[in-house]
Amino acid sequence: MTRRSCAIYAVGTICAGLLITGIGLFVLQTFRTVMDNRLKKELILVEGSRVFESWKTPPPPVYMEFFFFNVTNVEEFLTGAKPEVRQVGPYTYREYRYKDNVSMVENGTMVSAYNTKSFVFLRERSAGDPAVDEITTVNIPAWAVMNKAKVSFWKSSVASLMMNSLGTDFFTTRTVDELLWGYEDPLLVRVSAASPDVEKVFGLMHKKNGSNDGEFVYHTGEQNYMDYGRVKTWKGQSQLTFWKTDDSNSINGSDGSAFHPLLEKNERIYIFTPDLCRSIYMEFEKEVEVKGILAYRFTPPPSVLASKEENPANEGFCVTPKECLGTGLLKVSPCRKGAPVVASFPHFYLGEDQYAAAIKGMSPQREHHQTFLDLNPTTGVIVRANKRAQINILIQRMSGFPKTRSFKDIIFPVMFLNESVVIDDASAARVHKLLTIVNVVSNFPLIIVGLGVIMFLVLVVLVVLDRRQKTTAEEDTSCSPVNDKEKDDSQNGTFIGLTAKADPQA
């Protein structure tokens, strides 16, 4: 066997081995399974894990924007006209968040923490000065007192007299700082004298700067990667007590800061939000790219805040049968000390048309008012997010308060917030590095197949060269003369050799 033949057999054997091995590993997804298992083991909430420190102190900057609805026709509205509002803002704050008092509990299978947040005003990102700019809006303390007192004719009469003596109106003009961080309200001061549990100070973000929402206990994800970051209890409770049904009171999903790896497009993401006093869910919308990182965009579908007629599961969120609001609204008074607070998406996005139509100045737009989460499907890392919510007050006719007789039920917008985050460059670089490792290892069978294809091409070249050499050799053999005489033969190479006749007598 020639040296070339040996090379052909060797290359052929290697080629077949690479192709069979690569295709087999690819079909079996062996390396993908190895990497998936590695991710499940590394992305857990325990000391020393890859993500624990960034979970406790997230590096990407978070910004909180507040937009207010300034009422421009209070007097006309009080006499029956359609209310008009003008959006003012944003007033932007850098939000610093970290998890405090972190400790492992239940034999290391759970981790408890307090989510502490603080806010610092950013003038360069804001439309004005919150200490100077004034907003005319619904007098929330007054409507809260009236809502609590309406259950009793005696209480409502006393509250009405109290409001008249103090000159309390249905609308108030305050600075942005006062509306956000608090001011001492004269009516609340008077009420607190008889009810010490009533706060004298009111603010939409009162006591939320440098504070927390209470203790959370999370699953580490060590036993089941699908439980990574999932809330087990909040304030020591595994079920809420605000709503009518067990499903409505369930604490589902994470707190919005961590999501399990290996996300699928067909799964539903659950998030528990203390601000809404409930869990909401989000579904896959589309693929996006942020700083070169692939992400799945999850958004709340209309069914989250749908009416009980459209989504019967939401009937549990009705405060009373008579207080079941329509699609796009959630009355959160059970966890707001009875205040008639209604939550929605900004400008009543995803809500019934009647709510936006009742207020001049509303213009719901998907681009500016949609809540979304962009998650890398491999790691579950948040690469971009916008949480948008609006605070409204239910204004209606109330017995015992004669000045409300001309009012029709209306959901009056006060303010909406936009909490946003985009992954920082350093974190993005780490995610890129991790994804590169995952892709290389997961696609290693394809690399083997590629090498097999290259060896196959080498084999083809060797076979072609070998055949060409054999063909050339055969042609040279069929055309060459027998000996030197044949070369010189003038009779077309025919030569008969004669020998001398032997002497018979010799």
mmCIF file of N, CA, C and O in Angstrom, residues 30 55 285 381 442:
data_model
loop_
_atom_site.group_PDB
_atom_site.id
_atom_site.type_symbol
_atom_site.label_atom_id
_atom_site.label_comp_id
_atom_site.label_asym_id
_atom_site.label_seq_id
_atom_site.Cartn_x
_atom_site.Cartn_y
_atom_site.Cartn_z
ATOM 1 N N THR A 30 -25.863 17.046 24.063
ATOM 2 C CA THR A 30 -25.065 16.742 25.246
ATOM 3 C C THR A 30 -24.416 17.980 25.851
ATOM 4 O O THR A 30 -24.524 18.243 27.054
ATOM 5 N N TRP A 55 -27.097 40.822 42.917
ATOM 6 C CA TRP A 55 -28.494 40.760 43.357
ATOM 7 C C TRP A 55 -28.689 41.651 44.587
ATOM 8 O O TRP A 55 -29.693 42.353 44.695
ATOM 9 N N GLU A 285 -43.673 39.090 24.117
ATOM 10 C CA GLU A 285 -44.179 39.907 23.013
ATOM 11 C C GLU A 285 -43.325 39.802 21.755
ATOM 12 O O GLU A 285 -43.822 39.533 20.679
ATOM 13 N N VAL A 381 -31.081 37.647 33.020
ATOM 14 C CA VAL A 381 -30.650 38.985 33.432
ATOM 15 C C VAL A 381 -31.539 40.048 32.790
ATOM 16 O O VAL A 381 -31.879 39.961 31.611
ATOM 17 N N SER A 442 -21.832 25.040 23.933
ATOM 18 C CA SER A 442 -23.071 24.433 23.455
ATOM 19 C C SER A 442 -22.977 24.033 21.991
ATOM 20 O O SER A 442 -23.575 23.041 21.569
#
